[in-house]
mmCIF file of C-alpha atoms in Angstrom:
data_model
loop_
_atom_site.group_PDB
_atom_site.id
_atom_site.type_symbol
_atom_site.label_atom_id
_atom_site.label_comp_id
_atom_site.label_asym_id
_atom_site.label_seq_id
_atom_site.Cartn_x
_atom_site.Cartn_y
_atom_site.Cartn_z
ATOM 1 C CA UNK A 1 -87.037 90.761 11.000
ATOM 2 C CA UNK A 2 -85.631 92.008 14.746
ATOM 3 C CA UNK A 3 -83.684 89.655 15.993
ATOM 4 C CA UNK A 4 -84.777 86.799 19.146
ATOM 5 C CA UNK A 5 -83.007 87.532 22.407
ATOM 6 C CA UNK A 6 -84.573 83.948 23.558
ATOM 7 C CA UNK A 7 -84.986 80.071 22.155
ATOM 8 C CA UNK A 8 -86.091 77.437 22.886
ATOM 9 C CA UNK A 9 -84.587 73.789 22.971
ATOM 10 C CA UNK A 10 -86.563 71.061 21.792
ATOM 11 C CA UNK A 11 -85.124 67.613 21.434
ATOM 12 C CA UNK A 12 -87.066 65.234 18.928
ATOM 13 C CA UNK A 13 -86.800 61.615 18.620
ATOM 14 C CA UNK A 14 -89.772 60.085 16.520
ATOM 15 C CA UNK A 15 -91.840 62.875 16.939
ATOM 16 C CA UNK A 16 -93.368 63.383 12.896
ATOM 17 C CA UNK A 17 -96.897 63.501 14.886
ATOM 18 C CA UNK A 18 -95.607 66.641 17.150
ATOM 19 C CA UNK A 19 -92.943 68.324 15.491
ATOM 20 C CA UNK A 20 -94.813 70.570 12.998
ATOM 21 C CA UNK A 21 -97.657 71.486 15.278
ATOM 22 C CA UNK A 22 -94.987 72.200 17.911
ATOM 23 C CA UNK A 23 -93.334 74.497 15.957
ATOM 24 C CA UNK A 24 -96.185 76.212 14.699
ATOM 25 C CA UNK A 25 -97.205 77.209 18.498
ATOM 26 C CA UNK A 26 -93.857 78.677 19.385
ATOM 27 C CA UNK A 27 -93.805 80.747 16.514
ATOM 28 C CA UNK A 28 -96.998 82.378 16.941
ATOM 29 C CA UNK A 29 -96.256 83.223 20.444
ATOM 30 C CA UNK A 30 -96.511 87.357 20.506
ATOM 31 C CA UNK A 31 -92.917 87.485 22.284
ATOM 32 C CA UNK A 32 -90.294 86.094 19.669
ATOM 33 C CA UNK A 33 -88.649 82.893 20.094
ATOM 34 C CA UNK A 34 -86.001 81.335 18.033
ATOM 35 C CA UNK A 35 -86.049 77.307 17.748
ATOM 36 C CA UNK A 36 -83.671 75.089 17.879
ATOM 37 C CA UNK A 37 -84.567 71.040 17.442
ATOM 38 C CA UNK A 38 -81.840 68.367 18.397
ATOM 39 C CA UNK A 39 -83.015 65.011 16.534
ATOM 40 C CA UNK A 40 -81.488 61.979 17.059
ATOM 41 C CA UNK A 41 -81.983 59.944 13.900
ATOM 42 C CA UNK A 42 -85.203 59.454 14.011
ATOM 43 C CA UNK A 43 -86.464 56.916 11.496
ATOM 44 C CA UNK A 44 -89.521 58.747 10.961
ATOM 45 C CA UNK A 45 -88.840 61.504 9.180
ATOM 46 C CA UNK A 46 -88.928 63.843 12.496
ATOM 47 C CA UNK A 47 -86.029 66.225 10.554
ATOM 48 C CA UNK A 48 -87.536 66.405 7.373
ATOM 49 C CA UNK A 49 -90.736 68.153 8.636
ATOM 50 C CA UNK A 50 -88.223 70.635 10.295
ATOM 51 C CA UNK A 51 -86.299 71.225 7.278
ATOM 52 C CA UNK A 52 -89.312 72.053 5.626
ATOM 53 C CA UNK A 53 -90.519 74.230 8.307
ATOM 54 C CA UNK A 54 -87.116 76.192 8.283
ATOM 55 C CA UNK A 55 -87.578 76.914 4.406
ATOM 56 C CA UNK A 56 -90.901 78.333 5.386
ATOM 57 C CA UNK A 57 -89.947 80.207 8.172
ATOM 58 C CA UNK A 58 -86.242 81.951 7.327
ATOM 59 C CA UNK A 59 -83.899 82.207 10.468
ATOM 60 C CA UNK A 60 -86.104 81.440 12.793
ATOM 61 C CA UNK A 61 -85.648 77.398 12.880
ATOM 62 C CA UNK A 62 -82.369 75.913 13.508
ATOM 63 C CA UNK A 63 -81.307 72.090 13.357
ATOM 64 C CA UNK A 64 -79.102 69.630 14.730
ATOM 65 C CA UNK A 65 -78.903 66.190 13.623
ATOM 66 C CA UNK A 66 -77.096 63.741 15.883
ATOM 67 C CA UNK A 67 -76.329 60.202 14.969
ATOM 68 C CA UNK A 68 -78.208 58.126 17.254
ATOM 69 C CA UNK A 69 -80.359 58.252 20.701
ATOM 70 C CA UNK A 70 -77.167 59.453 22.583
ATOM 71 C CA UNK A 71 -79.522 60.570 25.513
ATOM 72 C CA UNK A 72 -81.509 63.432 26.758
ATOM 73 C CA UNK A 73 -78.913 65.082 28.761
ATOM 74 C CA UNK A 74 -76.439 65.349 25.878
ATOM 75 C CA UNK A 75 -78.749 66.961 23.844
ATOM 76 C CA UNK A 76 -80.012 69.769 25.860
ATOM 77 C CA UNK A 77 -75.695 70.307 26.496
ATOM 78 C CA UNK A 78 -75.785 70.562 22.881
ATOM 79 C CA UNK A 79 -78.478 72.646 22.456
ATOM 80 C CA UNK A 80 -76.654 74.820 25.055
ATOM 81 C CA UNK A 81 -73.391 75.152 23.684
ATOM 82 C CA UNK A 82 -75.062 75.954 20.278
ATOM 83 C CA UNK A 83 -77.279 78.995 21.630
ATOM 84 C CA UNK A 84 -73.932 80.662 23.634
ATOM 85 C CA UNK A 85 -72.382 80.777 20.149
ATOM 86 C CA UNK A 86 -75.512 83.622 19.246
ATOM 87 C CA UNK A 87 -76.755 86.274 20.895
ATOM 88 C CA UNK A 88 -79.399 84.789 23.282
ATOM 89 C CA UNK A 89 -80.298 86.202 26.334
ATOM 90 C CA UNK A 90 -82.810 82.953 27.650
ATOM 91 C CA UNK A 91 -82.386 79.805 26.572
ATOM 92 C CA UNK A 92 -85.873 77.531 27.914
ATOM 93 C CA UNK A 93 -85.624 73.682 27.071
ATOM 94 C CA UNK A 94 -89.339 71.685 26.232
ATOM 95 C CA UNK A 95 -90.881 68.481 25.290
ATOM 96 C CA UNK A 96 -92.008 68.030 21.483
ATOM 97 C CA UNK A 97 -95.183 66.353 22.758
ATOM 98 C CA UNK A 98 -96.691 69.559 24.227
ATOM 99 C CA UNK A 99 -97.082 68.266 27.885
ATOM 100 C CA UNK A 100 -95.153 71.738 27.832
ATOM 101 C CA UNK A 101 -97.900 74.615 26.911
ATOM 102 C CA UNK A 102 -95.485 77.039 24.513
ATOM 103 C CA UNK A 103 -97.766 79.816 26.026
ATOM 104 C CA UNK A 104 -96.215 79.629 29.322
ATOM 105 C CA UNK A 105 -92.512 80.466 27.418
ATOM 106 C CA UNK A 106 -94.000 84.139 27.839
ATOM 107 C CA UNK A 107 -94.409 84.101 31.352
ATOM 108 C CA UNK A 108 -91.268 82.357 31.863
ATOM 109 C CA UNK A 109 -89.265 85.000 29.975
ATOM 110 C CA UNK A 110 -90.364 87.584 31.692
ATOM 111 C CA UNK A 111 -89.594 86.125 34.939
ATOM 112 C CA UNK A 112 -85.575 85.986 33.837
ATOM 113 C CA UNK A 113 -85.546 88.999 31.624
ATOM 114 C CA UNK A 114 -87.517 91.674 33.691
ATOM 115 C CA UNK A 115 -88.083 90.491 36.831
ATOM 116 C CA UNK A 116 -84.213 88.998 37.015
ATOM 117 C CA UNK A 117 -84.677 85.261 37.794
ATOM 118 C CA UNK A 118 -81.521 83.328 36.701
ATOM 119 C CA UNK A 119 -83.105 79.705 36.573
ATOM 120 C CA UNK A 120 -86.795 79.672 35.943
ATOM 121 C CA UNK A 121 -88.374 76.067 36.779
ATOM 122 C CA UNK A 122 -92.505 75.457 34.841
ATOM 123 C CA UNK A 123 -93.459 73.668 38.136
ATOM 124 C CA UNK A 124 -95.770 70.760 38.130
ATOM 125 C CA UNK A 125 -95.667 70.803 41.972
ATOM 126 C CA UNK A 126 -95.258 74.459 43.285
ATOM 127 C CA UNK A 127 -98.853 75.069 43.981
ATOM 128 C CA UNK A 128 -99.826 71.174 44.524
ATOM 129 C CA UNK A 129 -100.161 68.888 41.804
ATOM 130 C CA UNK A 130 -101.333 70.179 38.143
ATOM 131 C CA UNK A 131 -100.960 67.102 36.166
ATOM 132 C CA UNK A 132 -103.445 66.118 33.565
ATOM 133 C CA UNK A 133 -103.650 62.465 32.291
ATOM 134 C CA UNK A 134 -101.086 61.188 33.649
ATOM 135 C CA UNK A 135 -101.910 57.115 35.193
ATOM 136 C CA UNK A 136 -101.877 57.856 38.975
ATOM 137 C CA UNK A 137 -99.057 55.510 39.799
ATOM 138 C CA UNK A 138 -97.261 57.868 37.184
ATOM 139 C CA UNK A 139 -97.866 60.475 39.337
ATOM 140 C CA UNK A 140 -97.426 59.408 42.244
ATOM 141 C CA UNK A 141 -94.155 58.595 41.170
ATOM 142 C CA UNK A 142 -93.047 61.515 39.591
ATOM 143 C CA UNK A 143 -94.243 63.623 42.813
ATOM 144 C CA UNK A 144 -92.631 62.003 45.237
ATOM 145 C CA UNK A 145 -89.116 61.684 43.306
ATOM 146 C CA UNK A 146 -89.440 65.235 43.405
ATOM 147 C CA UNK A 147 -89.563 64.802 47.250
ATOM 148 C CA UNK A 148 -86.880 62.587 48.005
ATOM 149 C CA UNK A 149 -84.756 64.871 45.474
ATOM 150 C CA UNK A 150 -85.653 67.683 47.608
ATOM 151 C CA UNK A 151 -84.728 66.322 50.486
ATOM 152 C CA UNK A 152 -81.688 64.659 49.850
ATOM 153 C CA UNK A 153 -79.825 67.801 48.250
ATOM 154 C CA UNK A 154 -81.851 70.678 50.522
ATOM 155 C CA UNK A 155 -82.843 72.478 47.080
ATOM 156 C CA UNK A 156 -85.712 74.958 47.718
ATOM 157 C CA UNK A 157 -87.465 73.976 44.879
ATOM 158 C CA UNK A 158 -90.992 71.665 44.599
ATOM 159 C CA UNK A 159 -90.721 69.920 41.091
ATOM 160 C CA UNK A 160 -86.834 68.907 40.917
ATOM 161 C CA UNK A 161 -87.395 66.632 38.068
ATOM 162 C CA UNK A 162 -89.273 69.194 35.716
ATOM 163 C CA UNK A 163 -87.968 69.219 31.975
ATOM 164 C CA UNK A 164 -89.238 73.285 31.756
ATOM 165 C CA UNK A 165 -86.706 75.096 32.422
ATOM 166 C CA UNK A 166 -85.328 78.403 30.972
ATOM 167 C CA UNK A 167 -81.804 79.826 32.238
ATOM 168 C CA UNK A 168 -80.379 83.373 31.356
ATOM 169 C CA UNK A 169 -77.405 83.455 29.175
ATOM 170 C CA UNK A 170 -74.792 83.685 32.085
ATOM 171 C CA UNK A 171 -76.045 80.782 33.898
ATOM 172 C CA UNK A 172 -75.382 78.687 30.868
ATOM 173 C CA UNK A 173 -72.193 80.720 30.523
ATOM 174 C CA UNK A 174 -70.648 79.758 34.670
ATOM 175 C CA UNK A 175 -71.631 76.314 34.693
ATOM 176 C CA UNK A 176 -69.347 73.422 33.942
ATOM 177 C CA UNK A 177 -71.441 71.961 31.306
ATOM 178 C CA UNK A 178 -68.677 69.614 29.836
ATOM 179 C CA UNK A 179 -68.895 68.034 33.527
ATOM 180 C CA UNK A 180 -72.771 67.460 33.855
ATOM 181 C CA UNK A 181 -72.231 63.773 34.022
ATOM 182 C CA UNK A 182 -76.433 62.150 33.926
ATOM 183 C CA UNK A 183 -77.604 61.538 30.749
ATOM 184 C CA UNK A 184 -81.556 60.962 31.271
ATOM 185 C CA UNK A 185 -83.695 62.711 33.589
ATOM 186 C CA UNK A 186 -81.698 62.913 36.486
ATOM 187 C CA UNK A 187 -79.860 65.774 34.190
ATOM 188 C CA UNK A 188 -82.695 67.896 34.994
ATOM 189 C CA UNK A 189 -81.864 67.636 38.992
ATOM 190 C CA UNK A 190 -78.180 67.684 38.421
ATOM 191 C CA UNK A 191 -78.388 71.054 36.164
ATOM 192 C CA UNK A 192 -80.771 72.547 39.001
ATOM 193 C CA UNK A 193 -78.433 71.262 41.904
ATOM 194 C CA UNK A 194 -75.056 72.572 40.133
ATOM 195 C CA UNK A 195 -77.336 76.155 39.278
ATOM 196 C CA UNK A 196 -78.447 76.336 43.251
ATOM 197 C CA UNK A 197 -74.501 75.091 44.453
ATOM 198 C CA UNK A 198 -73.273 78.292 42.344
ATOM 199 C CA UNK A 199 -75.873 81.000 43.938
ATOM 200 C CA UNK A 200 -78.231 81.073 41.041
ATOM 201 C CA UNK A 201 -81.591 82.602 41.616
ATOM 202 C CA UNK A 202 -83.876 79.607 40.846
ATOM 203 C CA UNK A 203 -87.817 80.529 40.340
ATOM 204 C CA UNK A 204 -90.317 78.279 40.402
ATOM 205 C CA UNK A 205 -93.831 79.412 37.898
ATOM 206 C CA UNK A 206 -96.826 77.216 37.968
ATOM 207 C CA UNK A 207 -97.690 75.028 34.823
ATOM 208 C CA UNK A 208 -100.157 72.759 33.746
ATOM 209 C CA UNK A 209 -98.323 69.559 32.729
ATOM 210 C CA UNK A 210 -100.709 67.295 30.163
ATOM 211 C CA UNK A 211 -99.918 63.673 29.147
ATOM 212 C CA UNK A 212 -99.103 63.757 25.557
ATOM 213 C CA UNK A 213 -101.553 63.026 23.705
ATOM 214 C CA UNK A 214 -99.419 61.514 19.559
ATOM 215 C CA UNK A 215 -96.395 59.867 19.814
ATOM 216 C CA UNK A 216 -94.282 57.623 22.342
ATOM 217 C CA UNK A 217 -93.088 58.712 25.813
ATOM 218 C CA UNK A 218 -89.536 58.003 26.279
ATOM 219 C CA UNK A 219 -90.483 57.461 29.794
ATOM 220 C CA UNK A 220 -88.891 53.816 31.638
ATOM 221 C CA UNK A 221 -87.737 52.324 34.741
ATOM 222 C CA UNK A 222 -84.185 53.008 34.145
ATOM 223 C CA UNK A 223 -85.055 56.714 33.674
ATOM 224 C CA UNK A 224 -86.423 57.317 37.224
ATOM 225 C CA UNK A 225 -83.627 54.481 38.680
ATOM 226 C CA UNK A 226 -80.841 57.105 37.443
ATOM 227 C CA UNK A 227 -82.553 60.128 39.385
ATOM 228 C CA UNK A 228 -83.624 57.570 42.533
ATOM 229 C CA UNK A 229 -79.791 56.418 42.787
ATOM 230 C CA UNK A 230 -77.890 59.029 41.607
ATOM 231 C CA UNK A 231 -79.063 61.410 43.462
ATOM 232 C CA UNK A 232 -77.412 60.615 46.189
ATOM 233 C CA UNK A 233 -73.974 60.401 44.252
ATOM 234 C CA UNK A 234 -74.775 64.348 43.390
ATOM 235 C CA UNK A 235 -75.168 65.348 47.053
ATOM 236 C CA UNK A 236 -72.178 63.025 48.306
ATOM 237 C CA UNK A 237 -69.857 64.477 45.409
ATOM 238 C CA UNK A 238 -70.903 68.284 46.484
ATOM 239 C CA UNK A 239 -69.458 67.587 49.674
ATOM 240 C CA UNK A 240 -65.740 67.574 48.271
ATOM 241 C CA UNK A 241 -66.667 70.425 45.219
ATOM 242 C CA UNK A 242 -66.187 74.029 46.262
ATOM 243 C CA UNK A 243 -68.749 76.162 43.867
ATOM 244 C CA UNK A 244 -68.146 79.983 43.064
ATOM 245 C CA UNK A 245 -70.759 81.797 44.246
ATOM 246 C CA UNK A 246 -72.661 84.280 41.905
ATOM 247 C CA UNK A 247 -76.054 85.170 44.416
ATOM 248 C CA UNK A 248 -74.268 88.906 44.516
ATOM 249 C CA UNK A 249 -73.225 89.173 41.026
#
Protein backbone atom coordinates (compact mmCIF):
# COMPACT_ATOMS: atom_id res chain seq x y z
CA UNK A 1 0.00 0.00 0.00
CA UNK A 2 1.77 3.61 -1.20
CA UNK A 3 1.85 5.66 1.38
CA UNK A 4 -0.84 9.07 2.06
CA UNK A 5 0.92 12.38 1.60
CA UNK A 6 -2.53 13.93 3.12
CA UNK A 7 -5.17 13.30 6.26
CA UNK A 8 -7.67 14.34 7.44
CA UNK A 9 -8.69 15.46 11.08
CA UNK A 10 -11.88 14.52 12.36
CA UNK A 11 -12.82 15.16 15.94
CA UNK A 12 -15.74 12.88 17.35
CA UNK A 13 -17.72 13.38 20.37
CA UNK A 14 -20.95 11.11 20.42
CA UNK A 15 -20.91 10.54 16.96
CA UNK A 16 -21.70 6.26 16.83
CA UNK A 17 -24.49 7.47 14.14
CA UNK A 18 -21.62 9.24 11.84
CA UNK A 19 -18.43 7.81 12.55
CA UNK A 20 -18.49 4.60 10.45
CA UNK A 21 -20.25 6.05 7.47
CA UNK A 22 -17.77 8.94 7.72
CA UNK A 23 -15.01 6.91 7.46
CA UNK A 24 -16.20 4.80 4.85
CA UNK A 25 -16.51 8.04 2.43
CA UNK A 26 -12.99 9.23 2.99
CA UNK A 27 -11.61 6.06 2.24
CA UNK A 28 -13.17 5.52 -0.98
CA UNK A 29 -12.16 8.85 -2.18
CA UNK A 30 -9.86 8.01 -5.52
CA UNK A 31 -6.98 10.37 -4.04
CA UNK A 32 -5.66 8.66 -0.73
CA UNK A 33 -6.31 10.04 2.56
CA UNK A 34 -5.10 8.89 5.86
CA UNK A 35 -7.57 9.44 9.00
CA UNK A 36 -7.03 10.48 12.04
CA UNK A 37 -10.19 10.73 14.75
CA UNK A 38 -9.67 12.72 18.11
CA UNK A 39 -12.59 11.40 20.53
CA UNK A 40 -13.23 12.83 23.59
CA UNK A 41 -14.77 10.12 25.75
CA UNK A 42 -17.63 9.71 24.24
CA UNK A 43 -20.10 7.58 26.16
CA UNK A 44 -21.40 6.10 23.15
CA UNK A 45 -19.14 3.95 21.92
CA UNK A 46 -17.88 6.63 19.15
CA UNK A 47 -14.08 4.84 19.54
CA UNK A 48 -15.08 1.46 19.42
CA UNK A 49 -16.59 1.69 15.88
CA UNK A 50 -13.14 3.26 14.96
CA UNK A 51 -11.17 0.61 16.46
CA UNK A 52 -13.01 -1.73 14.55
CA UNK A 53 -12.72 0.16 11.43
CA UNK A 54 -8.83 0.39 11.90
CA UNK A 55 -8.65 -3.57 12.16
CA UNK A 56 -10.45 -3.56 8.88
CA UNK A 57 -8.64 -1.09 7.22
CA UNK A 58 -4.61 -1.55 8.25
CA UNK A 59 -2.68 1.86 8.52
CA UNK A 60 -4.97 3.83 7.19
CA UNK A 61 -7.06 4.83 10.53
CA UNK A 62 -5.37 6.37 13.38
CA UNK A 63 -6.85 7.22 16.97
CA UNK A 64 -6.63 9.47 19.74
CA UNK A 65 -8.53 9.16 22.81
CA UNK A 66 -8.64 12.18 25.10
CA UNK A 67 -10.15 12.18 28.51
CA UNK A 68 -12.97 14.44 28.38
CA UNK A 69 -14.70 17.31 26.08
CA UNK A 70 -11.49 19.48 26.47
CA UNK A 71 -12.76 21.61 23.43
CA UNK A 72 -12.64 21.83 19.74
CA UNK A 73 -9.63 23.91 19.41
CA UNK A 74 -7.43 21.56 21.44
CA UNK A 75 -8.22 18.83 19.44
CA UNK A 76 -7.58 19.94 15.99
CA UNK A 77 -3.84 21.27 17.89
CA UNK A 78 -3.66 17.73 18.65
CA UNK A 79 -4.52 16.38 15.62
CA UNK A 80 -1.82 18.77 14.27
CA UNK A 81 1.01 18.01 16.29
CA UNK A 82 0.26 14.26 15.66
CA UNK A 83 0.31 14.50 11.67
CA UNK A 84 3.92 16.72 11.76
CA UNK A 85 5.32 13.65 13.54
CA UNK A 86 4.59 11.60 9.81
CA UNK A 87 5.16 12.39 6.59
CA UNK A 88 2.10 14.48 5.54
CA UNK A 89 2.15 16.95 3.08
CA UNK A 90 -1.85 18.40 3.76
CA UNK A 91 -3.39 18.10 6.72
CA UNK A 92 -7.58 19.18 6.08
CA UNK A 93 -9.70 19.22 9.41
CA UNK A 94 -13.83 18.11 9.04
CA UNK A 95 -16.98 17.58 10.87
CA UNK A 96 -18.04 13.80 11.64
CA UNK A 97 -21.61 14.76 10.74
CA UNK A 98 -20.91 15.22 6.99
CA UNK A 99 -22.11 18.92 6.73
CA UNK A 100 -18.47 18.52 5.20
CA UNK A 101 -18.88 16.52 1.66
CA UNK A 102 -15.42 14.18 1.87
CA UNK A 103 -15.59 14.62 -2.00
CA UNK A 104 -14.56 18.12 -1.89
CA UNK A 105 -11.06 16.83 0.14
CA UNK A 106 -10.02 16.19 -3.66
CA UNK A 107 -10.47 19.49 -4.85
CA UNK A 108 -9.05 20.94 -1.84
CA UNK A 109 -5.80 18.97 -2.19
CA UNK A 110 -5.15 19.87 -5.29
CA UNK A 111 -5.52 23.43 -4.63
CA UNK A 112 -2.38 23.18 -1.90
CA UNK A 113 -0.47 20.44 -3.58
CA UNK A 114 -0.47 21.49 -7.34
CA UNK A 115 -1.72 24.64 -7.64
CA UNK A 116 0.44 25.87 -4.32
CA UNK A 117 -2.22 27.30 -1.94
CA UNK A 118 -0.85 27.25 1.67
CA UNK A 119 -4.31 27.57 3.58
CA UNK A 120 -7.24 26.27 1.65
CA UNK A 121 -10.71 27.51 3.27
CA UNK A 122 -14.30 24.99 1.90
CA UNK A 123 -16.24 28.33 1.80
CA UNK A 124 -19.84 28.49 2.70
CA UNK A 125 -19.84 32.18 1.65
CA UNK A 126 -17.33 32.77 -1.29
CA UNK A 127 -19.84 32.62 -4.02
CA UNK A 128 -22.99 33.76 -1.75
CA UNK A 129 -24.57 31.55 0.58
CA UNK A 130 -24.61 27.55 -0.06
CA UNK A 131 -26.13 26.36 3.07
CA UNK A 132 -28.62 23.59 3.12
CA UNK A 133 -30.97 23.09 6.16
CA UNK A 134 -29.75 25.14 8.24
CA UNK A 135 -32.92 27.31 10.46
CA UNK A 136 -32.55 30.79 8.85
CA UNK A 137 -31.75 32.61 12.04
CA UNK A 138 -28.82 29.96 12.00
CA UNK A 139 -27.78 31.37 9.05
CA UNK A 140 -28.16 34.46 9.30
CA UNK A 141 -26.03 34.23 12.12
CA UNK A 142 -23.33 32.32 10.96
CA UNK A 143 -23.09 34.75 7.75
CA UNK A 144 -22.86 37.72 9.24
CA UNK A 145 -20.21 36.60 12.05
CA UNK A 146 -18.31 35.90 9.11
CA UNK A 147 -18.78 39.66 8.29
CA UNK A 148 -18.02 41.35 11.33
CA UNK A 149 -14.87 38.86 11.51
CA UNK A 150 -13.94 40.16 8.24
CA UNK A 151 -14.11 43.38 9.01
CA UNK A 152 -12.69 43.69 12.21
CA UNK A 153 -9.26 41.87 11.33
CA UNK A 154 -9.18 43.06 7.31
CA UNK A 155 -8.78 39.20 6.32
CA UNK A 156 -9.57 38.75 2.59
CA UNK A 157 -11.48 35.89 3.13
CA UNK A 158 -15.68 35.42 2.95
CA UNK A 159 -16.42 32.47 5.43
CA UNK A 160 -13.95 33.26 8.49
CA UNK A 161 -15.69 30.89 10.72
CA UNK A 162 -15.56 27.74 8.33
CA UNK A 163 -14.40 24.40 10.11
CA UNK A 164 -12.94 23.10 6.32
CA UNK A 165 -9.85 23.85 6.20
CA UNK A 166 -6.71 22.04 4.86
CA UNK A 167 -3.08 23.64 5.45
CA UNK A 168 0.23 22.33 3.80
CA UNK A 169 2.70 20.80 6.06
CA UNK A 170 4.84 24.04 6.57
CA UNK A 171 2.03 26.14 7.57
CA UNK A 172 1.37 23.79 10.41
CA UNK A 173 5.15 23.65 10.79
CA UNK A 174 5.67 28.13 11.25
CA UNK A 175 2.80 28.67 13.32
CA UNK A 176 2.88 28.99 17.07
CA UNK A 177 0.40 26.36 17.72
CA UNK A 178 1.22 25.97 21.53
CA UNK A 179 -0.02 29.79 21.58
CA UNK A 180 -3.46 29.48 19.69
CA UNK A 181 -5.27 30.51 22.79
CA UNK A 182 -9.59 29.94 21.64
CA UNK A 183 -10.80 26.80 22.32
CA UNK A 184 -14.30 26.66 20.34
CA UNK A 185 -15.01 28.11 17.11
CA UNK A 186 -13.38 31.23 17.30
CA UNK A 187 -10.12 28.79 16.81
CA UNK A 188 -11.10 28.58 13.32
CA UNK A 189 -10.71 32.63 12.87
CA UNK A 190 -7.74 32.78 15.12
CA UNK A 191 -5.80 29.87 13.05
CA UNK A 192 -6.87 31.83 9.73
CA UNK A 193 -5.87 35.33 11.25
CA UNK A 194 -2.34 34.01 12.69
CA UNK A 195 -1.96 32.01 8.87
CA UNK A 196 -2.84 35.57 6.97
CA UNK A 197 -0.50 37.74 9.87
CA UNK A 198 2.48 35.29 8.71
CA UNK A 199 2.02 35.76 4.68
CA UNK A 200 0.27 32.51 4.08
CA UNK A 201 -1.49 32.10 0.81
CA UNK A 202 -5.10 31.55 2.01
CA UNK A 203 -7.66 30.11 -0.83
CA UNK A 204 -11.01 30.16 -0.56
CA UNK A 205 -13.04 26.85 -2.75
CA UNK A 206 -16.76 26.79 -2.82
CA UNK A 207 -18.68 24.06 -0.75
CA UNK A 208 -21.99 23.02 -0.13
CA UNK A 209 -22.44 23.06 3.67
CA UNK A 210 -25.64 20.61 4.75
CA UNK A 211 -27.18 20.54 8.27
CA UNK A 212 -26.38 17.23 9.68
CA UNK A 213 -28.72 15.13 9.35
CA UNK A 214 -27.83 11.88 12.90
CA UNK A 215 -26.43 13.04 15.84
CA UNK A 216 -26.19 16.34 18.07
CA UNK A 217 -24.68 19.67 16.95
CA UNK A 218 -22.30 20.95 19.41
CA UNK A 219 -23.48 24.25 18.29
CA UNK A 220 -24.48 27.08 21.49
CA UNK A 221 -24.55 30.59 22.43
CA UNK A 222 -21.30 30.55 24.12
CA UNK A 223 -19.73 29.17 20.91
CA UNK A 224 -20.55 32.19 18.66
CA UNK A 225 -20.09 34.71 22.04
CA UNK A 226 -16.25 33.51 21.98
CA UNK A 227 -15.83 34.42 18.13
CA UNK A 228 -18.32 37.77 18.59
CA UNK A 229 -15.98 38.98 21.61
CA UNK A 230 -12.86 37.68 21.04
CA UNK A 231 -12.40 38.74 18.01
CA UNK A 232 -11.64 41.84 18.81
CA UNK A 233 -8.99 40.68 21.50
CA UNK A 234 -7.20 38.89 18.25
CA UNK A 235 -7.01 42.12 16.23
CA UNK A 236 -6.08 44.37 19.38
CA UNK A 237 -3.28 41.74 20.42
CA UNK A 238 -1.83 41.78 16.59
CA UNK A 239 -1.19 45.27 17.07
CA UNK A 240 1.79 44.64 19.61
CA UNK A 241 2.87 40.94 17.75
CA UNK A 242 5.41 41.29 14.97
CA UNK A 243 4.74 38.06 12.52
CA UNK A 244 7.56 36.62 10.16
CA UNK A 245 6.55 36.87 6.93
CA UNK A 246 6.61 33.75 4.59
CA UNK A 247 4.39 35.32 1.25
CA UNK A 248 8.07 34.99 -0.62
CA UNK A 249 9.16 31.79 0.76
Amino acid sequence: MTASDSLVIIPMYNECENAAAIIDAVLALPVQFDILVIDDASPDGTAAIVRQKMEQNPGRIQLIERSGKLGLGTAYITGFKHALKGDYEFICEMDADFSHNPADLVRMRAEALEKGADVVVGSRYVTGVNVVNWPMGRVLMSYYASKYVRLITRMPIHDTTAGFVGYRRRVLEALPLDNIKFKGYAFQIEMKFTAYKYGFRIVELPIVFVNRVLGTSKMNSGIFGEAVFGVIRLKWNSFFTKYPDYSAK
